[in-house]
Short mmCIF file of C-alpha atoms and ligand atoms in Angstrom, two decimals:
data_model
loop_
_atom_site.label_atom_id
_atom_site.label_comp_id
_atom_site.label_asym_id
_atom_site.label_seq_id
_atom_site.Cartn_x
_atom_site.Cartn_y
_atom_site.Cartn_z
CA UNK A 1 -88.98 -38.27 95.20
CA UNK A 2 -89.34 -37.96 91.44
CA UNK A 3 -88.55 -41.11 89.50
CA UNK A 4 -85.44 -40.91 87.32
CA UNK A 5 -87.61 -41.92 84.36
CA UNK A 6 -89.54 -38.67 84.98
CA UNK A 7 -86.39 -36.57 85.31
CA UNK A 8 -85.57 -37.11 89.00
CA UNK A 9 -82.17 -38.08 90.40
CA UNK A 10 -81.40 -41.79 89.94
CA UNK A 11 -80.79 -44.01 92.98
CA UNK A 12 -77.49 -45.13 91.48
CA UNK A 13 -75.09 -43.57 89.00
CA UNK A 14 -72.09 -45.89 89.57
CA UNK A 15 -71.63 -48.50 86.84
CA UNK A 16 -72.04 -52.20 87.62
CA UNK A 17 -69.12 -54.58 87.03
CA UNK A 18 -68.60 -55.62 83.43
CA UNK A 19 -68.82 -59.22 82.21
CA UNK A 20 -66.50 -61.00 81.73
CA UNK A 21 -64.38 -60.00 84.74
CA UNK A 22 -60.84 -58.74 84.07
CA UNK A 23 -58.42 -61.23 82.51
CA UNK A 24 -56.12 -62.71 85.15
CA UNK A 25 -52.35 -63.24 84.71
CA UNK A 26 -52.69 -67.03 84.49
CA UNK A 27 -55.11 -66.67 81.56
CA UNK A 28 -52.83 -64.20 79.82
CA UNK A 29 -49.88 -66.52 80.26
CA UNK A 30 -51.62 -69.68 79.03
CA UNK A 31 -53.28 -67.96 76.05
CA UNK A 32 -49.91 -66.52 75.02
CA UNK A 33 -48.27 -69.91 75.40
CA UNK A 34 -50.87 -71.59 73.18
CA UNK A 35 -50.81 -68.72 70.70
CA UNK A 36 -47.05 -68.96 70.31
CA UNK A 37 -47.08 -72.76 70.14
CA UNK A 38 -49.15 -72.70 66.95
CA UNK A 39 -51.13 -75.62 68.37
CA UNK A 40 -54.48 -73.85 68.20
CA UNK A 41 -56.69 -76.70 67.14
CA UNK A 42 -57.72 -79.61 69.32
CA UNK A 43 -56.11 -82.27 67.12
CA UNK A 44 -52.55 -80.97 66.90
CA UNK A 45 -51.11 -82.42 70.09
CA UNK A 46 -51.80 -79.56 72.50
CA UNK A 47 -52.95 -80.55 75.98
CA UNK A 48 -55.11 -77.67 77.24
CA UNK A 49 -58.46 -79.00 75.97
CA UNK A 50 -57.62 -82.37 77.51
CA UNK A 51 -56.69 -80.72 80.82
CA UNK A 52 -59.89 -78.65 80.82
CA UNK A 53 -62.00 -81.68 80.00
CA UNK A 54 -60.35 -83.78 82.72
CA UNK A 55 -60.74 -80.98 85.26
CA UNK A 56 -64.44 -80.58 84.50
CA UNK A 57 -65.07 -84.31 84.61
CA UNK A 58 -63.28 -84.53 87.97
CA UNK A 59 -65.19 -81.57 89.36
CA UNK A 60 -68.43 -83.11 88.12
CA UNK A 61 -67.64 -86.38 89.86
CA UNK A 62 -67.45 -88.42 86.63
CA UNK A 63 -64.65 -89.94 84.59
CA UNK A 64 -65.21 -88.52 81.10
CA UNK A 65 -65.74 -85.30 79.22
CA UNK A 66 -65.79 -83.91 75.69
CA UNK A 67 -65.19 -80.20 74.98
CA UNK A 68 -67.38 -78.77 72.23
CA UNK A 69 -67.98 -75.60 70.23
CA UNK A 70 -71.02 -74.56 72.27
CA UNK A 71 -73.63 -76.03 74.58
CA UNK A 72 -76.39 -76.12 71.96
CA UNK A 73 -74.30 -78.61 70.00
CA UNK A 74 -73.21 -80.24 73.27
CA UNK A 75 -76.83 -81.01 74.18
CA UNK A 76 -77.41 -82.35 70.67
CA UNK A 77 -74.28 -84.54 70.84
CA UNK A 78 -75.19 -85.85 74.30
CA UNK A 79 -78.70 -86.80 73.14
CA UNK A 80 -77.43 -88.42 69.98
CA UNK A 81 -74.63 -90.23 71.82
CA UNK A 82 -77.22 -91.61 74.24
CA UNK A 83 -79.22 -92.96 71.31
CA UNK A 84 -81.99 -90.35 71.22
CA UNK A 85 -83.24 -89.58 67.71
CA UNK A 86 -86.14 -89.82 65.27
CA UNK A 87 -89.43 -90.85 66.79
CA UNK A 88 -88.26 -90.14 70.35
CA UNK A 89 -89.64 -87.53 72.71
CA UNK A 90 -87.51 -85.50 75.10
CA UNK A 91 -89.18 -83.64 77.97
CA UNK A 92 -87.83 -80.14 78.53
CA UNK A 93 -89.01 -77.39 80.91
CA UNK A 94 -91.15 -74.58 79.49
CA UNK A 95 -89.12 -71.94 81.33
CA UNK A 96 -85.64 -72.17 79.80
CA UNK A 97 -83.48 -70.87 76.98
CA UNK A 98 -84.65 -71.89 73.53
CA UNK A 99 -81.51 -74.00 72.90
CA UNK A 100 -82.72 -76.67 75.36
CA UNK A 101 -85.50 -77.41 72.85
CA UNK A 102 -83.69 -76.72 69.58
CA UNK A 103 -80.95 -79.18 70.56
CA UNK A 104 -83.67 -81.85 70.73
CA UNK A 105 -84.87 -80.85 67.25
CA UNK A 106 -81.30 -81.06 65.96
CA UNK A 107 -81.15 -84.64 67.22
CA UNK A 108 -84.27 -85.37 65.14
CA UNK A 109 -86.42 -85.92 68.25
CA UNK A 110 -89.54 -84.14 69.49
CA UNK A 111 -89.27 -81.64 72.34
CA UNK A 112 -92.13 -82.05 74.80
CA UNK A 113 -92.52 -78.81 76.69
CA UNK A 114 -93.61 -79.40 80.28
CA UNK A 115 -94.42 -77.03 83.11
CA UNK A 116 -92.13 -75.96 85.94
CA UNK A 117 -92.51 -76.13 89.70
CA UNK A 118 -94.51 -73.20 91.12
CA UNK A 119 -91.95 -72.52 93.84
CA UNK A 120 -88.48 -72.98 92.32
CA UNK A 121 -89.42 -72.68 88.59
CA UNK A 122 -87.45 -75.78 87.55
CA UNK A 123 -88.78 -78.74 85.55
CA UNK A 124 -91.63 -80.18 87.61
CA UNK A 125 -91.49 -83.95 88.28
CA UNK A 126 -95.32 -83.95 88.36
CA UNK A 127 -95.45 -82.30 84.94
CA UNK A 128 -92.92 -84.83 83.64
CA UNK A 129 -95.06 -87.71 84.92
CA UNK A 130 -98.09 -86.27 83.12
CA UNK A 131 -96.12 -85.80 79.88
CA UNK A 132 -94.71 -89.34 79.64
CA UNK A 133 -95.72 -91.44 76.64
CA UNK A 134 -94.48 -94.67 75.12
CA UNK A 135 -92.12 -92.58 72.99
CA UNK A 136 -90.46 -90.64 75.81
CA UNK A 137 -86.74 -91.37 75.58
CA UNK A 138 -85.09 -88.71 77.70
CA UNK A 139 -85.52 -85.90 80.23
CA UNK A 140 -83.62 -82.63 80.09
CA UNK A 141 -83.57 -80.97 83.51
CA UNK A 142 -82.19 -77.41 83.28
CA UNK A 143 -80.21 -76.01 86.22
CA UNK A 144 -81.69 -72.60 85.61
CA UNK A 145 -79.93 -69.52 87.01
CA UNK A 146 -77.21 -71.77 88.47
CA UNK A 147 -79.74 -73.40 90.76
CA UNK A 148 -80.08 -77.21 90.54
CA UNK A 149 -83.25 -78.91 89.28
CA UNK A 150 -85.00 -81.52 91.48
CA UNK A 151 -82.63 -84.27 90.39
CA UNK A 152 -83.63 -87.03 92.83
CA UNK A 153 -87.26 -87.05 91.71
CA UNK A 154 -86.31 -86.67 88.03
CA UNK A 155 -83.69 -89.42 88.16
CA UNK A 156 -86.21 -91.69 89.92
CA UNK A 157 -88.69 -91.15 87.11
CA UNK A 158 -85.98 -91.79 84.52
CA UNK A 159 -84.94 -95.03 86.18
CA UNK A 160 -88.50 -96.22 86.53
CA UNK A 161 -89.31 -95.53 82.87
CA UNK A 162 -85.93 -96.36 81.32
CA UNK A 163 -85.17 -92.81 80.18
CA UNK A 164 -81.87 -91.06 79.56
CA UNK A 165 -81.15 -87.89 81.54
CA UNK A 166 -79.24 -85.05 79.89
CA UNK A 167 -78.64 -82.19 82.31
CA UNK A 168 -78.59 -78.73 80.79
CA UNK A 169 -75.93 -77.25 83.10
CA UNK A 170 -75.21 -74.34 80.73
CA UNK A 171 -75.77 -71.90 83.61
CA UNK A 172 -74.57 -74.00 86.52
CA UNK A 173 -70.79 -74.48 86.59
CA UNK A 174 -69.91 -75.27 90.21
CA UNK A 175 -73.45 -75.81 91.54
CA UNK A 176 -74.15 -78.82 93.78
CA UNK A 177 -77.25 -80.81 94.68
CA UNK A 178 -77.11 -82.85 97.90
CA UNK A 179 -73.36 -82.13 97.87
CA UNK A 180 -72.91 -83.67 94.42
CA UNK A 181 -71.96 -81.51 91.42
CA UNK A 182 -74.63 -80.92 88.80
CA UNK A 183 -73.71 -82.22 85.38
CA UNK A 184 -72.61 -85.51 86.94
CA UNK A 185 -76.05 -86.49 88.22
CA UNK A 186 -77.60 -87.71 84.96
CA UNK A 187 -76.21 -89.73 82.06
CA UNK A 188 -74.60 -86.61 80.60
CA UNK A 189 -74.34 -82.96 81.60
CA UNK A 190 -73.58 -79.99 79.38
CA UNK A 191 -71.92 -76.69 80.34
CA UNK A 192 -71.75 -73.55 78.20
CA UNK A 193 -68.88 -71.08 77.82
CA UNK A 194 -70.88 -68.60 75.72
CA UNK A 195 -70.18 -64.93 76.46
CA UNK A 196 -72.92 -64.48 79.07
CA UNK A 197 -72.09 -67.59 81.12
CA UNK A 198 -70.30 -67.96 84.47
CA UNK A 199 -67.14 -69.11 82.68
CA UNK A 200 -66.65 -67.94 79.13
CA UNK A 201 -64.25 -68.03 76.20
CA UNK A 202 -66.69 -66.07 74.02
CA UNK A 203 -68.15 -69.38 72.89
CA UNK A 204 -67.65 -72.99 73.92
CA UNK A 205 -69.20 -75.93 75.73
CA UNK A 206 -68.33 -79.13 77.55
CA UNK A 207 -70.14 -82.44 77.97
CA UNK A 208 -69.47 -84.70 80.94
CA UNK A 209 -70.52 -88.37 80.85
CA UNK A 210 -70.85 -90.91 83.60
CA UNK A 211 -70.68 -94.07 81.54
CA UNK A 212 -67.66 -95.15 79.47
CA UNK A 213 -69.62 -96.42 76.47
CA UNK A 214 -71.81 -93.29 76.40
CA UNK A 215 -68.62 -91.24 76.46
CA UNK A 216 -67.21 -93.14 73.49
CA UNK A 217 -70.38 -92.52 71.49
CA UNK A 218 -70.58 -88.84 72.45
CA UNK A 219 -66.90 -88.38 71.59
CA UNK A 220 -67.52 -89.96 68.19
CA UNK A 221 -70.49 -87.65 67.47
CA UNK A 222 -68.18 -84.68 68.18
CA UNK A 223 -65.32 -86.12 66.10
CA UNK A 224 -66.81 -86.94 62.71
CA UNK A 225 -67.89 -90.44 63.65
CA UNK A 226 -64.36 -91.63 64.36
CA UNK A 227 -63.84 -94.38 66.90
CA UNK A 228 -61.90 -93.29 69.98
CA UNK A 229 -58.35 -94.51 69.34
CA UNK A 230 -59.34 -95.65 65.83
CA UNK A 231 -58.11 -94.59 62.41
CA UNK A 232 -58.13 -90.92 61.37
CA UNK A 233 -59.97 -91.60 58.12
CA UNK A 234 -62.07 -94.40 59.58
CA UNK A 235 -65.61 -93.21 60.31
CA UNK A 236 -67.61 -96.15 61.62
CA UNK A 237 -70.50 -93.87 62.59
CA UNK A 238 -71.85 -90.51 61.51
CA UNK A 239 -70.55 -87.48 63.39
CA UNK A 240 -69.51 -83.87 63.00
CA UNK A 241 -66.63 -81.63 63.97
CA UNK A 242 -67.98 -80.04 67.16
CA UNK A 243 -64.62 -79.39 68.83
CA UNK A 244 -63.46 -76.57 71.11
CA UNK A 245 -60.08 -74.99 70.32
CA UNK A 246 -56.94 -74.91 72.47
CA UNK A 247 -57.08 -71.10 72.50
CA UNK A 248 -60.56 -71.19 74.02
CA UNK A 249 -59.49 -73.82 76.54
CA UNK A 250 -56.56 -71.59 77.54
CA UNK A 251 -59.00 -68.85 78.54
CA UNK A 252 -61.07 -71.35 80.53
CA UNK A 253 -58.63 -73.64 82.34
CA UNK A 254 -57.15 -70.96 84.68
CA UNK A 255 -60.68 -69.68 85.35
CA UNK A 256 -61.47 -72.90 87.20
CA UNK A 257 -59.08 -71.77 89.95
CA UNK A 258 -61.22 -68.74 90.70
CA UNK A 259 -64.69 -70.07 89.90
CA UNK A 260 -65.48 -70.95 93.51
CA UNK A 261 -64.42 -67.51 94.76
CA UNK A 262 -66.67 -65.89 92.17
CA UNK A 263 -69.59 -68.10 93.18
CA UNK A 264 -68.99 -67.19 96.84
CA UNK A 265 -68.95 -63.53 95.89
CA UNK A 266 -72.29 -63.80 94.08
CA UNK A 267 -73.80 -65.78 96.96
CA UNK A 268 -72.71 -63.08 99.41
CA UNK A 269 -74.34 -60.44 97.23
CA UNK A 270 -77.54 -62.49 96.92
CA UNK A 271 -77.71 -62.94 100.70
CA UNK A 272 -77.34 -59.18 101.16
CA UNK A 273 -79.99 -58.50 98.53
CA UNK A 274 -82.39 -61.00 100.09
CA UNK A 275 -81.94 -59.20 103.38
CA UNK A 276 -82.55 -55.76 101.82
CA UNK A 277 -85.59 -56.99 99.91
CA UNK A 278 -87.30 -58.05 103.13
CA UNK A 279 -88.39 -54.40 103.23
CA UNK A 280 -90.01 -54.64 99.78
CA UNK A 281 -92.89 -57.11 100.12
CA UNK A 282 -93.85 -56.98 96.41
CA UNK A 283 -90.53 -58.60 95.43
CA UNK A 284 -89.58 -62.14 96.46
CA UNK A 285 -86.41 -64.11 95.74
CA UNK A 286 -87.24 -67.32 93.84
CA UNK A 287 -86.06 -70.05 96.25
CA UNK A 288 -83.61 -72.80 95.36
CA UNK A 289 -84.85 -76.36 94.88
CA UNK A 290 -84.94 -78.46 98.04
CA UNK A 291 -81.64 -80.34 98.21
CA UNK A 292 -79.57 -77.49 96.77
CA UNK A 293 -76.23 -77.36 98.58
CA UNK A 294 -74.53 -74.80 96.36
CA UNK A 295 -76.33 -72.37 94.08
CA UNK A 296 -73.82 -71.03 91.57
CA UNK A 297 -75.88 -67.83 91.08
CA UNK A 298 -75.60 -67.35 87.36
CA UNK A 299 -78.53 -64.99 87.85
CA UNK A 300 -80.88 -64.13 90.64
CA UNK A 301 -84.56 -64.60 89.79
CA UNK A 302 -87.01 -62.33 91.58
CA UNK A 303 -90.78 -62.66 91.47
CA UNK A 304 -93.03 -59.62 91.47
CA UNK A 305 -96.52 -59.47 92.90
CA UNK A 306 -99.10 -60.12 90.20
CA UNK A 307 -100.33 -56.51 90.16
CA UNK A 308 -96.96 -54.94 89.34
CA UNK A 309 -96.60 -53.46 85.84
CA UNK A 310 -93.38 -55.23 84.94
CA UNK A 311 -92.69 -53.41 81.69
CA UNK A 312 -92.92 -50.04 83.43
CA UNK A 313 -90.94 -51.31 86.40
CA UNK A 314 -88.07 -52.52 84.20
CA UNK A 315 -87.86 -49.17 82.40
CA UNK A 316 -88.05 -47.20 85.60
CA UNK A 317 -85.46 -49.43 87.34
CA UNK A 318 -83.05 -48.99 84.43
CA UNK A 319 -83.46 -45.22 84.70
CA UNK A 320 -82.66 -45.51 88.42
CA UNK A 321 -79.36 -47.18 87.47
CA UNK A 322 -80.53 -50.75 88.13
CA UNK A 323 -80.97 -52.55 84.80
CA UNK A 324 -82.79 -55.87 85.13
CA UNK A 325 -83.99 -58.47 82.59
CA UNK A 326 -87.50 -59.72 81.89
CA UNK A 327 -86.20 -63.24 81.23
CA UNK A 328 -87.62 -65.91 78.96
CA UNK A 329 -91.01 -66.08 77.28
CA UNK A 330 -92.56 -69.56 77.72
CA UNK A 331 -91.07 -72.02 75.20
CA UNK A 332 -94.59 -73.20 74.41
CA UNK A 333 -95.47 -69.79 72.96
CA UNK A 334 -92.72 -69.94 70.34
CA UNK A 335 -94.39 -70.67 67.04
CA UNK A 336 -91.09 -71.67 65.43
CA UNK A 337 -90.83 -74.62 67.86
CA UNK A 338 -94.45 -75.62 67.31
CA UNK A 339 -93.86 -75.42 63.56
CA UNK A 340 -91.08 -77.99 63.94
CA UNK A 341 -93.37 -80.37 65.81
CA UNK A 342 -92.69 -79.55 69.48
CA UNK A 343 -95.50 -80.76 71.73
CA UNK A 344 -96.71 -78.32 74.35
CA UNK A 345 -98.21 -79.57 77.59
CA UNK A 346 -100.38 -77.38 79.79
CA UNK A 347 -97.98 -74.87 81.43
CA UNK A 348 -99.94 -72.49 83.68
CA UNK A 349 -97.05 -71.96 86.11
CA UNK A 350 -94.68 -70.94 83.33
CA UNK A 351 -97.31 -68.64 81.83
CA UNK A 352 -97.65 -66.85 85.16
CA UNK A 353 -93.93 -66.82 86.02
CA UNK A 354 -92.82 -65.59 82.61
CA UNK A 355 -94.90 -62.46 83.23
CA UNK A 356 -93.84 -61.79 86.83
CA UNK A 357 -90.18 -62.80 87.09
CA UNK A 358 -87.24 -60.43 86.65
CA UNK A 359 -83.55 -61.33 86.62
CA UNK A 360 -80.61 -59.67 88.30
CA UNK A 361 -77.62 -60.30 86.05
CA UNK A 362 -74.53 -62.15 87.16
CA UNK A 363 -72.29 -59.12 86.55
CA UNK A 364 -74.33 -57.14 89.10
CA UNK A 365 -74.04 -59.99 91.60
CA UNK A 366 -70.24 -59.58 91.40
CA UNK A 367 -70.52 -56.08 92.92
CA UNK A 368 -69.69 -55.22 96.52
CA UNK A 369 -72.64 -56.48 98.64
CA UNK A 370 -73.21 -52.94 99.95
CA UNK A 371 -74.65 -52.18 96.48
CA UNK A 372 -77.55 -54.55 97.17
CA UNK A 373 -79.12 -51.62 99.01
CA UNK A 374 -79.26 -49.67 95.72
CA UNK A 375 -81.35 -52.41 94.11
CA UNK A 376 -83.79 -52.61 97.02
CA UNK A 377 -84.02 -48.83 97.24
CA UNK A 378 -84.73 -48.52 93.51
CA UNK A 379 -87.47 -51.16 93.80
CA UNK A 380 -89.02 -49.37 96.77
CA UNK A 381 -88.90 -46.00 95.00
CA UNK A 382 -90.45 -47.27 91.77
CA UNK A 383 -93.10 -49.42 93.45
CA UNK A 384 -94.08 -46.64 95.85
CA UNK A 385 -94.51 -44.33 92.89
CA UNK A 386 -96.70 -46.75 90.99
CA UNK A 387 -98.93 -46.93 94.07
CA UNK A 388 -98.47 -50.64 94.59
CA UNK A 389 -96.26 -50.22 97.66
CA UNK A 390 -96.82 -47.72 100.45
C1 PLP B 401 -76.71 -70.59 77.11
C2 PLP B 401 -77.63 -71.73 77.25
C3 PLP B 401 -77.65 -72.78 76.34
C4 PLP B 401 -76.86 -72.77 75.06
O1 PLP B 401 -75.50 -72.56 75.25
P1 PLP B 401 -74.60 -72.10 74.00
O2 PLP B 401 -73.21 -72.39 74.49
O3 PLP B 401 -74.84 -70.63 73.84
O4 PLP B 401 -74.98 -72.88 72.83
C5 PLP B 401 -78.48 -73.85 76.57
N1 PLP B 401 -79.27 -73.89 77.65
C6 PLP B 401 -79.31 -72.89 78.55
C7 PLP B 401 -80.20 -73.02 79.74
C8 PLP B 401 -78.50 -71.77 78.38
O5 PLP B 401 -78.54 -70.79 79.27
#
């Protein structure tokens, strides 16, 4: 069988589902209602941002939330609201999106880039322990791919050393750890509604907070330093306008009603793909962290055997009609972060994983589970050709 990249017939010609999924009638109705009301901003008396915020807080098992322009700023506001700033260190995983670290820089603190667990690729509690110093002020576990980080061990460390915990839940709307929603497990949790995320309004973010006083400070950071319930032109602290709009919230609020169905759909696809991939020994599904009770499957991470030429594989898979992503380079290799003072711990696991992992996108996971066979078949075809599989 000739590879499609060499002119053969591709395994799959059908397109994969687009992202975002089609607009539903409830979204259309609410967006139109807000549009016609003229109450587009978050400070004009509209109620959709408040409803969205309350719904997310409730779903996260906490009392408070603040909707923001995006999750990068949300992480910044959460850190700042929790008192993290100049002279402080915040431990972030080396295998994550760059914003986890740049949010720390924005808060004036130092990102400390620590290695991930060799099995589940989330922030390693052992690496955190090794990275602690007298200046460590916070941990930022990232619920990568919609799969929860090892929150019990990380929260234990935080409690023992008096650290704040800001969960980067940008990819994990609806995920649970030991039956508790992520985002509500630390002092604050931050979701993203950027275009690639599991719920999107093009851009957007939302912070949930457990503690009332933390909430008041985070709210103030996002509202120009105002005091909650205080005077409009009174600014007792320094803050910024980081607000989400009512129009964005109108896209998002109805989405919450179908989020769980979409997560179920992606989980069904992942189960089918895991089953199909049993026949392709060079490709392994990266397992969820122990304690995961619901993986929200923002992406599926697959790990290739060390000998596989990933760059060739990705090109050949795309030609077969199965486009995959190479994922993140290690944060510690980004000279821009080092130039701003980030401290890089030894990260051998991330170095290895960043070269061997590939991602199956969320839009593909929304496809009929029968299509999982196409992915496995394309892997088998390409790997057999390269002589790694037989
Ligand atoms: C997308 C993402 C962010 C940033 O979210 P924005 O809303 O785009 O600012 C932060 N962390 C992770 C892990 C992300 O995937």
